[in-house]
mmCIF file of C-alpha atoms (C1' of nucleotides) in Angstrom:
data_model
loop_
_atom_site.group_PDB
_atom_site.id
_atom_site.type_symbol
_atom_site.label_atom_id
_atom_site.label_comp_id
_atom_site.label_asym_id
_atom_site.label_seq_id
_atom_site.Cartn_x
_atom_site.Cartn_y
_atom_site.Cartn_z
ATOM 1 C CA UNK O 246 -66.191 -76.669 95.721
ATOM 2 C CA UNK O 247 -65.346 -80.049 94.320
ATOM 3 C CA UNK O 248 -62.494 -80.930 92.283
ATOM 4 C CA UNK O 249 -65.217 -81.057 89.125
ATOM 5 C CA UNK O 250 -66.213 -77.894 89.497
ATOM 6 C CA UNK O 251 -62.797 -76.244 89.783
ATOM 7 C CA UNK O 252 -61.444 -77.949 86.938
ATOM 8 C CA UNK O 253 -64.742 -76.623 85.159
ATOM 9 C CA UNK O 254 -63.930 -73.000 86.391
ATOM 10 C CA UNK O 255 -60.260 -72.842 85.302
ATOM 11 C CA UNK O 256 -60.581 -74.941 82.505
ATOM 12 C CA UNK O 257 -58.329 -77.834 82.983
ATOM 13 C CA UNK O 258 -58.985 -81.440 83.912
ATOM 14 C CA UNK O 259 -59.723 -83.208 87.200
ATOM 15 C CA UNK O 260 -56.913 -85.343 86.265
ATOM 16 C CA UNK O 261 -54.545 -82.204 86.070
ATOM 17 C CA UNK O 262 -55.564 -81.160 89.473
ATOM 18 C CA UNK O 263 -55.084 -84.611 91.278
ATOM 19 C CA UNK O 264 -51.284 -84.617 89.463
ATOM 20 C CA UNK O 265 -51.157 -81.161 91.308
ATOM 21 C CA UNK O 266 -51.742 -82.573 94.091
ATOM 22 C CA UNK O 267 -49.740 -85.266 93.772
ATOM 23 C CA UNK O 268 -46.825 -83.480 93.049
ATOM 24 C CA UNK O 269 -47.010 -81.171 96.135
ATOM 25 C CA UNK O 270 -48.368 -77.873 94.476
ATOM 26 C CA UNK O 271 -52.374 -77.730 95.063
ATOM 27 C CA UNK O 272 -52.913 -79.766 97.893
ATOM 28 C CA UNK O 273 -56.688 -80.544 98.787
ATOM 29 C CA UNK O 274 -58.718 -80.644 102.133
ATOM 30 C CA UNK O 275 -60.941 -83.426 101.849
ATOM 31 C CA UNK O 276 -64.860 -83.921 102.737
ATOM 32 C CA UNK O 277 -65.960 -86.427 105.182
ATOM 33 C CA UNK O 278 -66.684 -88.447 102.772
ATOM 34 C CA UNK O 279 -63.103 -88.474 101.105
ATOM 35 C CA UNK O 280 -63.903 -85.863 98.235
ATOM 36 C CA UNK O 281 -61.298 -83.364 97.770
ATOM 37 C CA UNK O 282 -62.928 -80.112 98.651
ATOM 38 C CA UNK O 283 -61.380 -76.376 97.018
ATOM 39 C CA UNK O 284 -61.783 -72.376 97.474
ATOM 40 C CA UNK O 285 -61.918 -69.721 95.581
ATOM 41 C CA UNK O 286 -57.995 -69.299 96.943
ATOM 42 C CA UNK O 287 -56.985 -72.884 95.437
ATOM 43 C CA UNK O 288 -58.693 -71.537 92.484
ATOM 44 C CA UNK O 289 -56.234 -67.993 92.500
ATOM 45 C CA UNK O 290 -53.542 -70.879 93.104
ATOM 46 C CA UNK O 291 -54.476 -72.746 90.060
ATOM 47 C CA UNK O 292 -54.980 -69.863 87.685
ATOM 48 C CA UNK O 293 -51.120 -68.984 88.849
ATOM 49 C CA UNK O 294 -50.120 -72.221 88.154
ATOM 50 C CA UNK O 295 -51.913 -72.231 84.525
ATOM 51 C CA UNK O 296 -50.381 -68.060 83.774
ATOM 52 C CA UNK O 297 -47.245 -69.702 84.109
ATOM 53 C CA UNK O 298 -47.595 -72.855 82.294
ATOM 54 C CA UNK O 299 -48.455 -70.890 79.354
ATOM 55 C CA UNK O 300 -45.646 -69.204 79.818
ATOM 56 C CA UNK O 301 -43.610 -72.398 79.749
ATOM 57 C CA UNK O 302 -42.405 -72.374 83.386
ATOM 58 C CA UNK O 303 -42.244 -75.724 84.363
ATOM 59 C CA UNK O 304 -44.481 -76.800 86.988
ATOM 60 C CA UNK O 305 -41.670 -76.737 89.845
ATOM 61 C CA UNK O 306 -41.192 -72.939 88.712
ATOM 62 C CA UNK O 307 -44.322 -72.131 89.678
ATOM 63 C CA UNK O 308 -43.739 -73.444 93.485
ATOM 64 C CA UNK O 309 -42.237 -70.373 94.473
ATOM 65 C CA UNK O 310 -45.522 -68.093 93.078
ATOM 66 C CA UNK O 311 -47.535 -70.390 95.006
ATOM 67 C CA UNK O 312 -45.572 -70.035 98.543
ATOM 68 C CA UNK O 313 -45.723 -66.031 98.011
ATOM 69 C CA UNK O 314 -49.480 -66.305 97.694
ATOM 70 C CA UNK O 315 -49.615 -68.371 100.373
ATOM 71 C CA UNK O 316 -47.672 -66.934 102.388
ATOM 72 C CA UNK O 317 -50.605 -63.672 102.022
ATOM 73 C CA UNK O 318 -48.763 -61.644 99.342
ATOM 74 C CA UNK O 319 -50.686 -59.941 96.786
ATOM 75 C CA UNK O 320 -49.213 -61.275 93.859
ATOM 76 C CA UNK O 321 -47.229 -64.547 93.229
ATOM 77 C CA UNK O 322 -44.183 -62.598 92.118
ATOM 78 C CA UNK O 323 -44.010 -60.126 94.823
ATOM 79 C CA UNK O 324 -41.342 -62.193 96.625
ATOM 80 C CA UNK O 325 -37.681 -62.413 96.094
ATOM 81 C CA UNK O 326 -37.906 -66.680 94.944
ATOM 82 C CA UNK O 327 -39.962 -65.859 92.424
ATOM 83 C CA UNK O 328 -38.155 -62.955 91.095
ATOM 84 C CA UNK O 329 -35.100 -64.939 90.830
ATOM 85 C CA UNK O 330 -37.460 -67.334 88.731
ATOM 86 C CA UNK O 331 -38.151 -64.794 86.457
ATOM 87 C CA UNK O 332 -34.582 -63.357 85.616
ATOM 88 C CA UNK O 333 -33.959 -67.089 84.929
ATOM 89 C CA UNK O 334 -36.520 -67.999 82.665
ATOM 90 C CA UNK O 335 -35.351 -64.278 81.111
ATOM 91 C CA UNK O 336 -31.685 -65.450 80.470
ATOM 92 C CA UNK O 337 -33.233 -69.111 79.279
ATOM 93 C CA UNK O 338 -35.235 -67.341 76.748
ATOM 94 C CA UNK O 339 -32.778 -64.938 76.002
ATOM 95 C CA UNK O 340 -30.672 -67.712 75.293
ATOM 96 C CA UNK O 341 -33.042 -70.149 73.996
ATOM 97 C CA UNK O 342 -34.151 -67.515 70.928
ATOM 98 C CA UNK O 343 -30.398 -66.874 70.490
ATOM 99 C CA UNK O 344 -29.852 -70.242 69.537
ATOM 100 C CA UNK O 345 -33.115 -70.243 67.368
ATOM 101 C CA UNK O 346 -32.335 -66.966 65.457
ATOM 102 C CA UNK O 347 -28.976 -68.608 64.600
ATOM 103 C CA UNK O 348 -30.434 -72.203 63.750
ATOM 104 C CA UNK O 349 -33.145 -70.210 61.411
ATOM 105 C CA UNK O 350 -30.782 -68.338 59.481
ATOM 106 C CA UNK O 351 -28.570 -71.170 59.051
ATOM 107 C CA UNK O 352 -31.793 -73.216 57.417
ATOM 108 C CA UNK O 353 -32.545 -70.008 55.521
ATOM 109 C CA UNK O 354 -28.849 -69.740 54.066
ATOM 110 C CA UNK O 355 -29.042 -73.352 53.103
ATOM 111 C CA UNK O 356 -32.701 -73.072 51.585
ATOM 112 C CA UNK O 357 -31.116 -69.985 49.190
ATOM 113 C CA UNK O 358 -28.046 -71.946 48.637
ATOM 114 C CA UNK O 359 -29.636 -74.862 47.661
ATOM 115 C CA UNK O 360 -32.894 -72.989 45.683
ATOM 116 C CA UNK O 361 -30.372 -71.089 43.684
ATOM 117 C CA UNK O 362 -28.644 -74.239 42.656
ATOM 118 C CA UNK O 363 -32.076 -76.081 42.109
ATOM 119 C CA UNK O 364 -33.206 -73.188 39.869
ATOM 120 C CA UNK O 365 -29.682 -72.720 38.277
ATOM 121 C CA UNK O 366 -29.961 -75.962 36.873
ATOM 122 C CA UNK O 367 -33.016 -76.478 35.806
ATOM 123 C CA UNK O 368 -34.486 -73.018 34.814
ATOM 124 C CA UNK O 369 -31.115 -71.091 33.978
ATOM 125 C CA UNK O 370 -33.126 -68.069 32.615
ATOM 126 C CA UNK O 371 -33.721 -64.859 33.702
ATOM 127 C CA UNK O 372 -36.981 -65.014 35.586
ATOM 128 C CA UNK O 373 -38.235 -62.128 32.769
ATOM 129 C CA UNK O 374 -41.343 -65.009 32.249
ATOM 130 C CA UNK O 375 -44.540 -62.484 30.503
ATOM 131 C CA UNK L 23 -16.575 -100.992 58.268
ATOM 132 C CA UNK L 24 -19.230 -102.326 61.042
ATOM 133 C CA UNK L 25 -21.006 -100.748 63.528
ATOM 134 C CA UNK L 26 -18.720 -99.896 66.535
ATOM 135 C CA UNK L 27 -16.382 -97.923 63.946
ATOM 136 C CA UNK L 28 -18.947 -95.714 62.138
ATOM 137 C CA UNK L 29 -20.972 -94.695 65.204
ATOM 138 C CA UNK L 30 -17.009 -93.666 66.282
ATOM 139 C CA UNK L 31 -16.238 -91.878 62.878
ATOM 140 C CA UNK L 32 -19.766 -90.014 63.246
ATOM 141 C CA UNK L 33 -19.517 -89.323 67.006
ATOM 142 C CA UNK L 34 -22.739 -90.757 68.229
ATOM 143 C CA UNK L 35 -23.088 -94.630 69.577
ATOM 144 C CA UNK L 36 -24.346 -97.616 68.257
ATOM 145 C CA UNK L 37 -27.687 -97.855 69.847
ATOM 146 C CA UNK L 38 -28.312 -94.754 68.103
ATOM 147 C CA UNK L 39 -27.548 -96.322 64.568
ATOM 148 C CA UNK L 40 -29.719 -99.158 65.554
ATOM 149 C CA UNK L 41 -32.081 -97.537 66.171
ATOM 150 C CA UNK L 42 -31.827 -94.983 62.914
ATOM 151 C CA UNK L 43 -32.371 -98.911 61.121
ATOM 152 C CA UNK L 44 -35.088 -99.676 62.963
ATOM 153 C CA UNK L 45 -36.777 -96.546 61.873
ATOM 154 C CA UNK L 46 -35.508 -97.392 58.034
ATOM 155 C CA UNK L 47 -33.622 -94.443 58.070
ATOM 156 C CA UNK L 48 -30.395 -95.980 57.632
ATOM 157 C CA UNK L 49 -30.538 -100.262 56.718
ATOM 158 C CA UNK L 50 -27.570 -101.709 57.107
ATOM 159 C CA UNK L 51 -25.955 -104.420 55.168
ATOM 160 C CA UNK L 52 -25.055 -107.471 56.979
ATOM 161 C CA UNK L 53 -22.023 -109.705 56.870
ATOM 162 C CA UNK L 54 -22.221 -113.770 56.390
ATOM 163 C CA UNK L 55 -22.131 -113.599 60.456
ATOM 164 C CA UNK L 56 -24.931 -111.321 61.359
ATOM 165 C CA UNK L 57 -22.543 -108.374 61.784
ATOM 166 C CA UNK L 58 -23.993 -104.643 60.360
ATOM 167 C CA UNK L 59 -21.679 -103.625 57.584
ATOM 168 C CA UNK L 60 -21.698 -100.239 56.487
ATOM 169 C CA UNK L 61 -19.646 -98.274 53.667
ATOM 170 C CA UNK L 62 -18.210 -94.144 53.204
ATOM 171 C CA UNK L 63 -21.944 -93.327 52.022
ATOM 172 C CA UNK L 64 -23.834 -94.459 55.211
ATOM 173 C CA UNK L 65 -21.029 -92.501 56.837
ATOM 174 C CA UNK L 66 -22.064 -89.556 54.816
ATOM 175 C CA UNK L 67 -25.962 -90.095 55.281
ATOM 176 C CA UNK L 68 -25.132 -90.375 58.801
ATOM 177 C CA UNK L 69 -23.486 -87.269 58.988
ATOM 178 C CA UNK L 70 -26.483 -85.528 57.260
ATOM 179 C CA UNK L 71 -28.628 -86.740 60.118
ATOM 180 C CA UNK L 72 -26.484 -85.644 62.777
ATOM 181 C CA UNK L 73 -26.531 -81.902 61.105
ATOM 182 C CA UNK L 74 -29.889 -81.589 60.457
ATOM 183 C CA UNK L 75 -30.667 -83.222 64.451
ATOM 184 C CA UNK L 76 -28.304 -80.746 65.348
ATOM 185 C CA UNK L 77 -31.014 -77.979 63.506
ATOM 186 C CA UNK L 78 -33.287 -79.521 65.273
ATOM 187 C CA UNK L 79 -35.151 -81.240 62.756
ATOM 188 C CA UNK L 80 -36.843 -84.425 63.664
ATOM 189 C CA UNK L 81 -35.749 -87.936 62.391
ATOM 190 C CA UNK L 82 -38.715 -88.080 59.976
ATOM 191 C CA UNK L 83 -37.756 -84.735 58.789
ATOM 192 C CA UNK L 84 -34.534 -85.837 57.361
ATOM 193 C CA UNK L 85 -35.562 -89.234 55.212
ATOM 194 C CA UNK L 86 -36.111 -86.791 51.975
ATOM 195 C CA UNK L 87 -32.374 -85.517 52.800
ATOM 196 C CA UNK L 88 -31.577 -89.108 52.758
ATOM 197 C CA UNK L 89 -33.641 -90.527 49.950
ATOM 198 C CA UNK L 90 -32.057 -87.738 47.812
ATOM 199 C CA UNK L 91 -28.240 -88.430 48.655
ATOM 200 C CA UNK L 92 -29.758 -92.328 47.963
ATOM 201 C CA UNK L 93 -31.205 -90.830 44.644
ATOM 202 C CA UNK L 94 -27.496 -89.857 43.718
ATOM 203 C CA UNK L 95 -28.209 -86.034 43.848
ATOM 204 C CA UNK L 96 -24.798 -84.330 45.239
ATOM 205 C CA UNK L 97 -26.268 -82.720 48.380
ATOM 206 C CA UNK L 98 -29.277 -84.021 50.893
ATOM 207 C CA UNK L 99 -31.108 -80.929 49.754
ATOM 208 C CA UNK L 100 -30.736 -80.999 46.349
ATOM 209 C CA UNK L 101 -34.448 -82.328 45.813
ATOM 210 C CA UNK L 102 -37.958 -80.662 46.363
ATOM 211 C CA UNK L 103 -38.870 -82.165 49.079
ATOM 212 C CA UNK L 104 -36.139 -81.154 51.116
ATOM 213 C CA UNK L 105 -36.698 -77.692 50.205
ATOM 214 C CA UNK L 106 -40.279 -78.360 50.957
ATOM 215 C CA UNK L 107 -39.005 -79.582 54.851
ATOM 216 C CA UNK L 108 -36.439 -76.109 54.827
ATOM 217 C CA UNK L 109 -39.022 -74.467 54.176
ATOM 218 C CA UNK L 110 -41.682 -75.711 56.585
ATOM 219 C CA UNK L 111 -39.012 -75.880 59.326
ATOM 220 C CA UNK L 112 -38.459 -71.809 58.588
ATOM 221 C CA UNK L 113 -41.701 -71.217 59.238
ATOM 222 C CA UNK L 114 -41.899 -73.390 62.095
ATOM 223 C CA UNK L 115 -38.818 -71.540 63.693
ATOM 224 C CA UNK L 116 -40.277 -68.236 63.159
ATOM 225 C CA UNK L 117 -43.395 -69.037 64.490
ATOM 226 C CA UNK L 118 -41.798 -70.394 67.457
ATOM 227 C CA UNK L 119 -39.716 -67.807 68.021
ATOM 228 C CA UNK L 120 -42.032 -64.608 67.369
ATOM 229 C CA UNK L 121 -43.766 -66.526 70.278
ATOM 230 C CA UNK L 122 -40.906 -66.884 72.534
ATOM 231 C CA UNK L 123 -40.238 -63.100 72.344
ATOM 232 C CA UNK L 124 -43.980 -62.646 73.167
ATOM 233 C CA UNK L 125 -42.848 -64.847 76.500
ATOM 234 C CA UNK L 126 -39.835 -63.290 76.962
ATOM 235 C CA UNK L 127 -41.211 -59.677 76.913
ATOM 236 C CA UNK L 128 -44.289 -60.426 79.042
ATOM 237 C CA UNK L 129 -42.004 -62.187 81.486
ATOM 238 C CA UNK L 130 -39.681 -59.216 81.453
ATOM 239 C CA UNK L 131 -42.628 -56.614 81.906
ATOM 240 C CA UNK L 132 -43.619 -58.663 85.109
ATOM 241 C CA UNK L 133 -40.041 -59.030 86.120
ATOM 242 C CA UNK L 134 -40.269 -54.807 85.771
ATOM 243 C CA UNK L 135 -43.068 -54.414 87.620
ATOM 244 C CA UNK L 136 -42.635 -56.696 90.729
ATOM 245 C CA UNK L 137 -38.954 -55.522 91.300
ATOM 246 C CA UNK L 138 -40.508 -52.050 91.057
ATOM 247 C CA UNK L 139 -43.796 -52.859 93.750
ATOM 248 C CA UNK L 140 -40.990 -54.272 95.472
ATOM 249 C CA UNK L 141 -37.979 -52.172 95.314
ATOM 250 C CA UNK L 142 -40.877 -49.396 96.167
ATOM 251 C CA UNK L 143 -42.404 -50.613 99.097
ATOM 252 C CA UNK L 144 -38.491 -52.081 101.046
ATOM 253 C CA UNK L 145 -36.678 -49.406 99.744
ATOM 254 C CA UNK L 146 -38.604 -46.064 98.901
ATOM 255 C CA UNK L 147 -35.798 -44.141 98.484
ATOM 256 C CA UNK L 148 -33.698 -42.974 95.551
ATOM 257 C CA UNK L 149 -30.737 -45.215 95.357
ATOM 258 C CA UNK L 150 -28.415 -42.910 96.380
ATOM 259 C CA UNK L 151 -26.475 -44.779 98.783
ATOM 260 C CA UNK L 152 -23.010 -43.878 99.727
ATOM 261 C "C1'" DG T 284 -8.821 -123.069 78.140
ATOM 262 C "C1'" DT T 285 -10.143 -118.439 78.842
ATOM 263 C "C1'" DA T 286 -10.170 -113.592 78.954
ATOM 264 C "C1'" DT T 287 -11.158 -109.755 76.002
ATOM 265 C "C1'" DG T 288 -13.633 -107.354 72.799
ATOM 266 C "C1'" DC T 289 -16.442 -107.035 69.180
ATOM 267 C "C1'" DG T 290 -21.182 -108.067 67.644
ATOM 268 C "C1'" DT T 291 -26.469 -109.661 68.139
ATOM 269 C "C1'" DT T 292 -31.655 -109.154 69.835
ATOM 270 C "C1'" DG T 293 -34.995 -107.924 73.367
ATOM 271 C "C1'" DA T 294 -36.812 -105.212 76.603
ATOM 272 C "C1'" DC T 295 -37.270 -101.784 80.123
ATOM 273 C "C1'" DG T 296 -36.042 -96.751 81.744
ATOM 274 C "C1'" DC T 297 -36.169 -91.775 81.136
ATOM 275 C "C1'" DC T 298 -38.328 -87.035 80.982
ATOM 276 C "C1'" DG T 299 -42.916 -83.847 81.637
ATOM 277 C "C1'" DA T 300 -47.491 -83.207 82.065
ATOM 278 C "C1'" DC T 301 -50.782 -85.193 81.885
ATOM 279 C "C1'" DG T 302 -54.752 -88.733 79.062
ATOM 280 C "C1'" DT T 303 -57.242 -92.691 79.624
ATOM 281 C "C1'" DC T 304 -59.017 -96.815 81.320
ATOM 282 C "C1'" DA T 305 -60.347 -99.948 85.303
ATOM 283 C "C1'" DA T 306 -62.906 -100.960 89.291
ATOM 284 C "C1'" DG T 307 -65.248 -99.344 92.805
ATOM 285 C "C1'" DG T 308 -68.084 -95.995 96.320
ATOM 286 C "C1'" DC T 309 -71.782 -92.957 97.481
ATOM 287 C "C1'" DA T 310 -75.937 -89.908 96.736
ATOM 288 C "C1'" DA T 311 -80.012 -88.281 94.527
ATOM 289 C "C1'" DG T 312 -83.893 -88.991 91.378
ATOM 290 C "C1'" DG T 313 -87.246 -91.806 88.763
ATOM 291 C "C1'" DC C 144 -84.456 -101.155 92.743
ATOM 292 C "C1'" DC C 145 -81.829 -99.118 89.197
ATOM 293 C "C1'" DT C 146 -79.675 -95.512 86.665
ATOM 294 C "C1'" DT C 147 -77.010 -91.406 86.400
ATOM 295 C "C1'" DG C 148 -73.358 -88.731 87.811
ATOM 296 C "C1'" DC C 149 -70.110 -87.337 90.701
ATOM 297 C "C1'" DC C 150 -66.159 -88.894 93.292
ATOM 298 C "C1'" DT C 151 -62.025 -92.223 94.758
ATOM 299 C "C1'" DT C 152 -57.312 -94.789 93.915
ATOM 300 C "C1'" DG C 153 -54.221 -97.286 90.848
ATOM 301 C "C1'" DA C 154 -51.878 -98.081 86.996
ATOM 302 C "C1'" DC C 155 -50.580 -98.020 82.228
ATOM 303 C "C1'" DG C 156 -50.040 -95.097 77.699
ATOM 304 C "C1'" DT C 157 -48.178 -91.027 75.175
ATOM 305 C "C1'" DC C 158 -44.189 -88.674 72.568
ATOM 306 C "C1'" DG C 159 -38.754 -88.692 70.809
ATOM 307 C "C1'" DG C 160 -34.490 -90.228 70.861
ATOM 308 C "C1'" DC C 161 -32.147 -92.684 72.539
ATOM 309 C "C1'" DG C 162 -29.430 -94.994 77.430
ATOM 310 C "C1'" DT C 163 -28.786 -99.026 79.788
ATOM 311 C "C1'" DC C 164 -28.977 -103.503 81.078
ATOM 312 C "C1'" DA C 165 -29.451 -108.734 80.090
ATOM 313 C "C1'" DA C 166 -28.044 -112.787 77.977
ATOM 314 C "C1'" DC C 167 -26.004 -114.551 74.393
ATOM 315 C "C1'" DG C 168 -22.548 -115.624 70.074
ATOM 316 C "C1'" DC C 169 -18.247 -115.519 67.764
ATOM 317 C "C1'" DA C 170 -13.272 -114.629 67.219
ATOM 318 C "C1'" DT C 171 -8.782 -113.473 68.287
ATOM 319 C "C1'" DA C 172 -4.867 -113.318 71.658
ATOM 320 C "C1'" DC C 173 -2.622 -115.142 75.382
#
DNA sequence: GTATGCGTTGACGCCGACGTCAAGGCAAGG
DNA sequence: CCTTGCCTTGACGTCGGCGTCAACGCATAC
């Protein structure tokens, strides 16, 4: 399988897969002829690589799923790197929607504040409108 | 008051207010010898910046907080288009974070289930350990 | 005179994950 | 022979919000 046709299968770019590459994480045998050359493991590889993404792991998070497959384990998390990957992406989140929660009800707060001021000026009526 | 001092009194650094007046957010003055000059109110716009950057709103998302405290209305968000951009940012955060708990709880869920394939196959036992 | 400390503009660097264009090679089909 | 279509490497562009030089000017203090 050529790099075309893998991109085609797990519906990302040739241009994604050669920055893979590039960056360590889907390396590529190559055809006499120079043409990087796939299986259907790189594929597994790169549809581990795209679960995570979507999960927002950065790319070098994904590394350690990749080794454990690799290294013939059934699943990318079965191994104690990737674990450790998880419970930090847990506590980032965790702490990331803590933040968010608090930043949201701060810009809700002001939103009333300011609404109730906005509509205590200029419409100081009971909203009893028939 | 010129530039060194305000980006001191507001806590950020000059580039930064350069480069707010090279968006237009905040023009400067200028004295007879080039020099920024700035007055109590850019120190107040400024500071409505920083707080809304510190929500997490985006530099183009604050110019109606400006333009209103420009307009002479008593707070940044004293005018509808403010509201509109509390608003819009409100349901941006939701959004964003109903997702991240989506991530969060798959991630979790996986987390669950490798440490249990894991914890099942190295250590079948109950954890009763002495 | 000169060292210090403020200011000025211009321009490149950074981060992440690629998109996009350039210039070329190689193979099959008409 | 020429086009089409796949591939190659290399290199610059994107987005936001600045950081970090570079090279210079002007003014005050010593």
């Amino acid at each position: 399988m050529r790099i075309g046709e893998l991109a085609k299968r797990a519906g990302t770019s040739t241009r994604t897969l050669r920055y893979y590459e590039a960056r360590g994480l889907l390396p590529a045998r190559r055809a006499d002829n120079g043409h990087r050359t796939y299986d259907e493991d790189d594929l597994r590889l790169l549809r581990e690589i795209r679960t995570l993404q979507d999960f927002g792991f950065e790319l070098e998070e994904t590394r350690p799923f990749l080794e454990c497959l690799r290294a013939g384990h059934p699943a990318g998390d079965s191994c104690p790197a990737s674990l450790a990957v998880y419970r930090r992406k847990l506590a980032e989140l965790d702490d990331l929607i803590g933040r968010l929660a608090d930043v949201r009800d701060q810009v809700e707060r002001q939103l009333a504040g300011a609404e109730e001021a906005a509509g205590g000026a200029a419409a100081p009526r009971c909203e009893m409108t028939p």
